Amino acid sequence: MTHYIDIKMVPPVEVNVPVVLNKVFSRFHKTLIQEECPELAISFPAEKKQKGSPLGDILRIHGNEKELKFFMKTNWLGGMKDYVKFGMVKSVPSNAEHVVVRRVQVKSSAERIRRRQIKRHGLTEEEAREKIPDSLEKRIKEPYIDVKSGSTGNSFRLFIRQEKVSEPRLGGFNKYGLSKGGTVPFF
């Protein structure tokens, strides 16, 4: 990933940063699916630096120069252009560190376990709720984006973790711009 562009959220007073970030991110994801865009990745350089917005107010998009310029010409922001600022595609600084930006999923949703118990063991909903209380559910403390899946249309919370690593790694990125093993520059 040799280049990047920063998309800074600048919401009006009555709207908070996470609301704008959710919408911008959903548009990013949808465009990656619709446009058959090449591999692009994301990071959040202002994570935990802005009060009230755990992921911060900047969505950084990584890729090579040609891919990023093509992506920005797709008008992917649409009506969200009034709520963001962005400049030109820039080269990554040579002193950049590296991070893996990945999705974090909880495998123990109490509701999911209850549905499985009902299906496999013939329990009633009440029996399953008694056997598997909500208190058994693991909670994730990672920051998240509320996103609507471009493929299924379902809304869900996409929990994200950025982990610094000592060396860059090759690896793919999914249609959310999240790592399947690869790193992105972080500065």
PDB file of N, CA and C in Angstrom, residues 22-32 76-77:
ATOM      1  N   ASN A  22     -20.405   6.107  10.166  1.00  0.00           N
ATOM      2  CA  ASN A  22     -21.186   4.916   9.803  1.00  0.00           C
ATOM      3  C   ASN A  22     -21.671   5.004   8.364  1.00  0.00           C
ATOM      4  N   LYS A  23     -22.211   6.148   7.982  1.00  0.00           N
ATOM      5  CA  LYS A  23     -22.751   6.315   6.627  1.00  0.00           C
ATOM      6  C   LYS A  23     -21.641   6.314   5.575  1.00  0.00           C
ATOM      7  N   VAL A  24     -20.545   7.008   5.863  1.00  0.00           N
ATOM      8  CA  VAL A  24     -19.425   7.048   4.923  1.00  0.00           C
ATOM      9  C   VAL A  24     -18.839   5.645   4.751  1.00  0.00           C
ATOM     10  N   PHE A  25     -18.655   4.936   5.851  1.00  0.00           N
ATOM     11  CA  PHE A  25     -18.112   3.580   5.781  1.00  0.00           C
ATOM     12  C   PHE A  25     -19.045   2.658   4.995  1.00  0.00           C
ATOM     13  N   SER A  26     -20.355   2.763   5.220  1.00  0.00           N
ATOM     14  CA  SER A  26     -21.314   1.927   4.483  1.00  0.00           C
ATOM     15  C   SER A  26     -21.236   2.203   2.990  1.00  0.00           C
ATOM     16  N   ARG A  27     -21.063   3.464   2.613  1.00  0.00           N
ATOM     17  CA  ARG A  27     -20.919   3.809   1.190  1.00  0.00           C
ATOM     18  C   ARG A  27     -19.616   3.238   0.622  1.00  0.00           C
ATOM     19  N   PHE A  28     -18.558   3.306   1.414  1.00  0.00           N
ATOM     20  CA  PHE A  28     -17.272   2.738   1.007  1.00  0.00           C
ATOM     21  C   PHE A  28     -17.438   1.246   0.705  1.00  0.00           C
ATOM     22  N   HIS A  29     -18.041   0.526   1.641  1.00  0.00           N
ATOM     23  CA  HIS A  29     -18.260  -0.917   1.501  1.00  0.00           C
ATOM     24  C   HIS A  29     -19.121  -1.226   0.272  1.00  0.00           C
ATOM     25  N   LYS A  30     -20.206  -0.502   0.119  1.00  0.00           N
ATOM     26  CA  LYS A  30     -21.122  -0.731  -1.002  1.00  0.00           C
ATOM     27  C   LYS A  30     -20.417  -0.497  -2.339  1.00  0.00           C
ATOM     28  N   THR A  31     -19.598   0.538  -2.406  1.00  0.00           N
ATOM     29  CA  THR A  31     -18.883   0.836  -3.646  1.00  0.00           C
ATOM     30  C   THR A  31     -17.844  -0.231  -3.953  1.00  0.00           C
ATOM     31  N   LEU A  32     -17.167  -0.742  -2.933  1.00  0.00           N
ATOM     32  CA  LEU A  32     -16.198  -1.820  -3.175  1.00  0.00           C
ATOM     33  C   LEU A  32     -16.882  -3.027  -3.804  1.00  0.00           C
ATOM     34  N   TRP A  76     -18.380   7.858  -4.908  1.00  0.00           N
ATOM     35  CA  TRP A  76     -18.854   6.964  -3.854  1.00  0.00           C
ATOM     36  C   TRP A  76     -19.427   7.702  -2.659  1.00  0.00           C
ATOM     37  N   LEU A  77     -19.002   8.921  -2.422  1.00  0.00           N
ATOM     38  CA  LEU A  77     -19.514   9.674  -1.276  1.00  0.00           C
ATOM     39  C   LEU A  77     -20.912  10.227  -1.515  1.00  0.00           C
TER      40      LEU A  77
END
